[in-house]
Short mmCIF file of C-alpha atoms in Angstrom, two decimals:
data_model
loop_
_atom_site.label_atom_id
_atom_site.label_comp_id
_atom_site.label_asym_id
_atom_site.label_seq_id
_atom_site.Cartn_x
_atom_site.Cartn_y
_atom_site.Cartn_z
CA UNK A 398 38.99 26.91 -20.36
CA UNK A 399 35.63 26.55 -22.10
CA UNK A 400 35.70 22.77 -21.74
CA UNK A 401 36.59 23.03 -18.07
CA UNK A 402 33.71 25.43 -17.50
CA UNK A 403 31.20 23.06 -19.07
CA UNK A 404 32.16 20.33 -16.62
CA UNK A 405 31.13 22.33 -13.56
CA UNK A 406 27.76 21.20 -12.25
CA UNK A 407 25.56 21.67 -9.19
CA UNK A 408 27.59 24.56 -7.80
CA UNK A 409 26.52 26.56 -4.79
CA UNK A 410 27.53 30.16 -4.19
CA UNK A 411 30.15 28.96 -1.72
CA UNK A 412 31.97 27.18 -4.55
CA UNK A 413 32.01 30.11 -6.96
CA UNK A 414 34.98 32.52 -7.07
CA UNK A 415 34.15 36.12 -6.27
CA UNK A 416 35.85 39.43 -6.90
CA UNK A 417 33.69 41.43 -4.50
CA UNK A 418 33.48 40.05 -0.94
CA UNK A 419 31.75 43.16 0.39
CA UNK A 420 28.14 42.37 -0.41
CA UNK A 421 25.37 43.55 -2.68
CA UNK A 422 25.76 46.28 -5.25
CA UNK A 423 23.27 49.17 -5.49
CA UNK A 424 20.21 48.24 -7.51
CA UNK A 425 20.65 51.16 -9.89
CA UNK A 426 24.13 49.96 -10.93
CA UNK A 427 23.86 47.63 -13.91
CA UNK A 428 27.53 46.61 -13.91
CA UNK A 429 28.35 43.14 -12.58
CA UNK A 430 30.41 43.04 -9.37
CA UNK A 431 30.91 39.28 -9.20
CA UNK A 432 32.25 37.36 -12.17
CA UNK A 433 30.85 33.84 -12.26
CA UNK A 434 32.12 31.24 -14.66
CA UNK A 435 29.12 28.93 -14.49
CA UNK A 436 26.36 28.06 -12.05
CA UNK A 437 24.19 25.02 -12.75
CA UNK A 438 20.82 24.37 -11.24
CA UNK A 439 19.76 20.83 -10.45
CA UNK A 440 17.66 21.09 -13.58
CA UNK A 441 18.62 19.14 -16.71
CA UNK A 442 17.20 17.38 -19.73
CA UNK A 443 15.23 15.13 -17.39
CA UNK A 444 13.37 18.39 -16.53
CA UNK A 445 10.25 17.43 -14.72
CA UNK A 446 11.76 14.56 -12.82
CA UNK A 447 13.14 17.55 -10.93
CA UNK A 448 9.95 19.62 -10.97
CA UNK A 449 8.97 18.13 -7.62
CA UNK A 450 11.22 18.39 -4.61
CA UNK A 451 11.68 15.34 -2.33
CA UNK A 452 8.75 14.65 0.04
CA UNK A 453 8.72 16.75 3.17
CA UNK A 454 9.42 15.02 6.49
CA UNK A 455 6.43 13.85 8.45
CA UNK A 456 5.23 15.78 11.45
CA UNK A 457 6.05 14.31 14.86
CA UNK A 458 3.09 12.79 16.62
CA UNK A 459 2.36 11.22 19.98
CA UNK A 460 0.64 8.41 18.14
CA UNK A 461 2.84 6.04 16.16
CA UNK A 462 -0.03 5.15 13.85
CA UNK A 463 -0.79 8.77 12.98
CA UNK A 464 2.89 9.64 12.49
CA UNK A 465 3.25 6.92 9.89
CA UNK A 466 0.27 8.00 7.81
CA UNK A 467 0.08 11.82 7.90
CA UNK A 468 2.63 13.66 5.76
CA UNK A 469 3.23 17.34 6.45
CA UNK A 470 1.28 19.69 4.20
CA UNK A 471 3.21 21.53 1.51
CA UNK A 472 4.07 25.16 2.11
CA UNK A 473 1.65 27.41 0.20
CA UNK A 474 3.15 29.42 -2.64
CA UNK A 475 4.01 33.00 -1.66
CA UNK A 476 4.41 35.43 -4.61
CA UNK A 477 6.42 37.65 -2.26
CA UNK A 478 9.14 34.99 -2.15
CA UNK A 479 9.69 35.21 -5.92
CA UNK A 480 13.00 36.76 -6.84
CA UNK A 481 12.67 39.55 -9.38
CA UNK A 482 15.41 39.58 -11.97
CA UNK A 483 16.61 41.02 -15.27
CA UNK A 484 18.67 39.22 -17.91
CA UNK A 485 20.96 41.12 -20.26
CA UNK A 486 22.74 39.93 -23.37
CA UNK A 487 25.60 42.37 -23.50
CA UNK A 488 23.71 45.68 -23.15
CA UNK A 489 20.32 44.44 -24.35
CA UNK A 490 17.59 43.42 -21.89
CA UNK A 491 16.23 40.06 -23.05
CA UNK A 492 14.16 39.09 -19.98
CA UNK A 493 12.62 40.96 -17.07
CA UNK A 494 10.37 39.93 -14.21
CA UNK A 495 9.08 42.22 -11.49
CA UNK A 496 6.43 41.24 -8.97
CA UNK A 497 4.71 44.59 -9.36
CA UNK A 498 3.69 43.74 -12.94
CA UNK A 499 -0.06 43.39 -13.28
CA UNK A 500 0.39 40.35 -15.54
CA UNK A 501 2.11 38.49 -12.70
CA UNK A 502 -1.21 37.73 -10.94
CA UNK A 503 -1.68 33.98 -10.49
CA UNK A 504 -4.92 32.34 -11.57
CA UNK A 505 -6.49 28.93 -11.26
CA UNK A 506 -6.29 26.75 -14.36
CA UNK A 507 -10.02 27.13 -14.97
CA UNK A 508 -9.85 30.94 -14.99
CA UNK A 509 -6.63 30.89 -17.00
CA UNK A 510 -8.41 28.98 -19.75
CA UNK A 511 -10.73 31.93 -20.37
CA UNK A 512 -7.79 34.27 -20.96
CA UNK A 513 -5.52 32.17 -23.17
CA UNK A 514 -5.04 32.59 -26.88
CA UNK A 515 -3.23 30.10 -29.13
CA UNK A 516 0.50 30.72 -28.94
CA UNK A 517 0.50 32.08 -25.37
CA UNK A 518 3.19 30.98 -22.93
CA UNK A 519 1.93 29.75 -19.57
CA UNK A 520 3.83 29.31 -16.31
CA UNK A 521 2.55 27.16 -13.43
CA UNK A 522 4.10 27.68 -10.00
CA UNK A 523 4.05 26.08 -6.55
CA UNK A 524 6.27 26.41 -3.48
CA UNK A 525 9.39 24.26 -3.65
CA UNK A 526 8.83 23.32 -7.30
CA UNK A 527 10.53 24.42 -10.47
CA UNK A 528 8.17 26.60 -12.55
CA UNK A 529 6.48 24.56 -15.27
CA UNK A 530 6.02 26.16 -18.69
CA UNK A 531 3.60 25.25 -21.48
CA UNK A 532 2.35 26.57 -24.83
CA UNK A 533 -1.39 27.03 -25.26
CA UNK A 534 -2.46 25.54 -28.60
CA UNK A 535 -6.23 26.03 -28.41
CA UNK A 536 -9.17 23.73 -27.65
CA UNK A 537 -8.30 23.84 -23.91
CA UNK A 538 -4.97 22.13 -24.58
CA UNK A 539 -1.28 22.89 -24.09
CA UNK A 540 1.95 21.37 -25.37
CA UNK A 541 4.69 21.05 -22.79
CA UNK A 542 7.88 19.17 -21.92
CA UNK A 543 7.04 16.88 -19.02
CA UNK A 544 9.08 13.99 -17.62
CA UNK A 545 11.44 13.89 -20.60
CA UNK A 546 8.65 13.87 -23.18
CA UNK A 547 6.82 16.55 -25.17
CA UNK A 548 3.10 16.05 -24.53
CA UNK A 549 -0.19 17.57 -25.64
CA UNK A 550 -2.63 17.62 -22.73
CA UNK A 551 -5.57 19.56 -21.40
CA UNK A 552 -4.43 22.71 -19.62
CA UNK A 553 -6.12 21.70 -16.37
CA UNK A 554 -4.29 18.36 -16.38
CA UNK A 555 -0.92 19.89 -17.28
CA UNK A 556 -1.22 22.40 -14.42
CA UNK A 557 -1.56 19.57 -11.86
CA UNK A 558 -3.45 21.81 -9.47
CA UNK A 559 -0.91 24.64 -9.57
CA UNK A 560 -1.86 28.24 -10.20
CA UNK A 561 -0.58 29.82 -13.38
CA UNK A 562 -0.24 32.95 -15.48
CA UNK A 563 0.37 34.06 -19.03
CA UNK A 564 4.03 35.05 -19.35
CA UNK A 565 4.41 36.29 -22.94
CA UNK A 566 5.86 39.50 -21.57
CA UNK A 567 8.84 38.00 -19.69
CA UNK A 568 11.12 37.50 -22.69
CA UNK A 569 11.78 40.57 -24.81
CA UNK A 570 12.29 38.69 -28.07
CA UNK A 571 9.87 39.23 -30.94
CA UNK A 572 7.26 36.47 -31.01
CA UNK A 573 6.71 34.35 -34.11
CA UNK A 574 3.29 34.34 -35.79
CA UNK A 575 0.75 32.28 -33.84
CA UNK A 576 0.50 29.62 -36.53
CA UNK A 577 4.29 29.13 -36.46
CA UNK A 578 4.32 28.88 -32.65
CA UNK A 579 1.64 26.19 -32.78
CA UNK A 580 3.46 24.30 -35.52
CA UNK A 581 6.71 24.42 -33.53
CA UNK A 582 4.94 23.00 -30.49
CA UNK A 583 2.74 20.38 -32.15
CA UNK A 584 5.51 19.06 -34.41
CA UNK A 585 7.47 18.07 -31.29
CA UNK A 586 4.68 16.12 -29.57
CA UNK A 587 5.96 12.64 -28.83
CA UNK A 588 9.64 13.60 -28.80
CA UNK A 589 11.37 12.10 -25.80
CA UNK A 590 14.66 11.19 -24.16
CA UNK A 591 17.56 11.47 -26.60
CA UNK A 592 15.42 13.21 -29.22
CA UNK A 593 14.89 16.21 -26.92
CA UNK A 594 16.86 19.37 -27.62
CA UNK A 595 15.74 21.37 -24.59
CA UNK A 596 16.96 21.31 -21.02
CA UNK A 597 13.60 22.04 -19.37
CA UNK A 598 10.00 23.09 -19.95
CA UNK A 599 10.88 26.81 -20.03
CA UNK A 600 13.53 26.38 -22.70
CA UNK A 601 11.11 24.36 -24.82
CA UNK A 602 8.17 26.76 -24.49
CA UNK A 603 10.35 29.81 -25.15
CA UNK A 604 11.80 28.15 -28.25
CA UNK A 605 8.30 27.43 -29.57
CA UNK A 606 7.28 31.08 -29.25
CA UNK A 607 10.50 32.83 -30.27
CA UNK A 608 12.37 30.25 -32.34
CA UNK A 609 15.68 31.18 -30.72
CA UNK A 610 18.46 28.63 -31.03
CA UNK A 611 19.82 29.93 -27.70
CA UNK A 612 17.02 27.99 -25.98
CA UNK A 613 18.29 24.64 -27.26
CA UNK A 614 20.89 22.42 -25.63
CA UNK A 615 24.26 23.51 -26.97
CA UNK A 616 22.66 26.35 -28.91
CA UNK A 617 25.54 28.66 -28.02
CA UNK A 618 29.25 27.93 -27.88
CA UNK A 619 30.62 28.58 -24.40
CA UNK A 620 33.93 30.15 -25.39
CA UNK A 621 35.52 33.40 -24.33
CA UNK A 622 33.76 36.17 -22.45
CA UNK A 623 30.45 35.75 -20.71
CA UNK A 624 27.90 37.88 -22.59
CA UNK A 625 24.90 37.19 -20.34
CA UNK A 626 24.20 38.85 -17.00
CA UNK A 627 21.55 37.76 -14.52
CA UNK A 628 20.74 40.67 -12.24
CA UNK A 629 18.85 39.53 -9.15
CA UNK A 630 16.75 42.26 -7.52
CA UNK A 631 16.32 41.77 -3.79
CA UNK A 632 14.96 45.23 -3.03
CA UNK A 633 15.02 48.76 -4.42
CA UNK A 634 18.51 49.23 -3.01
CA UNK A 635 20.01 45.75 -3.18
CA UNK A 636 20.81 43.64 -6.21
CA UNK A 637 23.44 41.16 -7.29
CA UNK A 638 24.71 40.24 -10.75
CA UNK A 639 26.03 36.94 -12.06
CA UNK A 640 27.61 36.34 -15.47
CA UNK A 641 27.05 33.39 -17.81
CA UNK A 642 28.21 32.14 -21.17
CA UNK A 643 24.82 31.12 -22.58
CA UNK A 644 21.11 31.78 -22.18
CA UNK A 645 20.60 28.11 -21.36
CA UNK A 646 22.87 28.51 -18.33
CA UNK A 647 21.01 31.65 -17.21
CA UNK A 648 17.65 29.89 -17.42
CA UNK A 649 18.89 26.96 -15.35
CA UNK A 650 20.16 29.20 -12.56
CA UNK A 651 17.08 31.42 -12.70
CA UNK A 652 14.84 28.37 -12.34
CA UNK A 653 16.87 27.11 -9.39
CA UNK A 654 16.35 30.49 -7.71
CA UNK A 655 12.63 30.23 -8.38
CA UNK A 656 12.52 26.79 -6.82
CA UNK A 657 14.32 27.66 -3.57
CA UNK A 658 12.88 31.20 -3.22
CA UNK A 659 14.28 34.68 -2.62
CA UNK A 660 15.11 34.20 1.06
CA UNK A 661 17.17 31.08 0.38
CA UNK A 662 19.04 32.79 -2.47
CA UNK A 663 19.91 35.69 -0.18
CA UNK A 664 21.18 33.32 2.51
CA UNK A 665 23.31 31.44 -0.02
CA UNK A 666 24.76 34.67 -1.33
CA UNK A 667 25.50 36.04 2.14
CA UNK A 668 27.21 32.78 3.13
CA UNK A 669 29.31 32.85 -0.03
CA UNK A 670 30.38 36.45 0.44
CA UNK A 671 31.28 35.82 4.08
CA UNK A 672 33.27 32.73 3.11
CA UNK A 673 35.12 34.67 0.43
CA UNK A 674 35.99 37.38 2.95
CA UNK A 675 37.23 34.77 5.45
CA UNK A 676 39.48 33.19 2.83
CA UNK A 677 40.85 36.54 1.79
CA UNK A 678 41.62 37.51 5.38
CA UNK A 679 43.25 34.18 6.31
CA UNK A 680 46.73 34.15 4.85
CA UNK A 681 47.18 30.50 5.76
CA UNK A 682 44.13 29.53 3.68
CA UNK A 683 45.38 30.94 0.41
CA UNK A 684 47.79 28.57 -1.32
#
């Protein structure tokens, strides 16, 4: 079963079996209502080849010349479209993000520089993009996994115009000493392609700070029960919980949710639950 689970990729909610076709569970209930074997984001060891979504279609125009040269502007990032979530390993909370947190305020790269200390984790965000993570190593520079290579670059360059924030508080693991975090990051500069052991920039940055093998590709064996739960918080009264076999899997799905936004996740989930109810109610559809 474990091997079969690992082969599932790029699943949408409509393709995932459900045991509760009736909708969201109350936010105060921590127990999972839908058992999910595995949900993969379109995020893999090529990481930042996927950090940018395909170009948006061009706006229609009465002038053929203008329509061929003026791409539509990107949608501005809306913090209100971020999906709050909590990750549990068995009964222990290992990650939590809530938009009401004061540390969640986004800053320009120039302002962020004045607040960073060596060893800090940084997250850069933009609408329609996967979040990009980096480790601040001092002297205005960060180390990050970008386009299948670990690079050391100036923070302003690594941010590529995106706003960012310090996110040390998201993961609940105990941080390593700053000098160890920097050594972890700097020792990997230049690693690329087959030498990489991390699925994306978040896995790499989190590994540098916490040293957890769970952040590495294949760091956990996907056998037996699913010990991780990703609880998505849509409102004070609505939440939904998915189960996973490894932290790596959770991170990939969480990042996919960040890329498409809260509204899209809710639509996917509603479509899946409706489809599951239709299948259950149609005796001819169940083999």
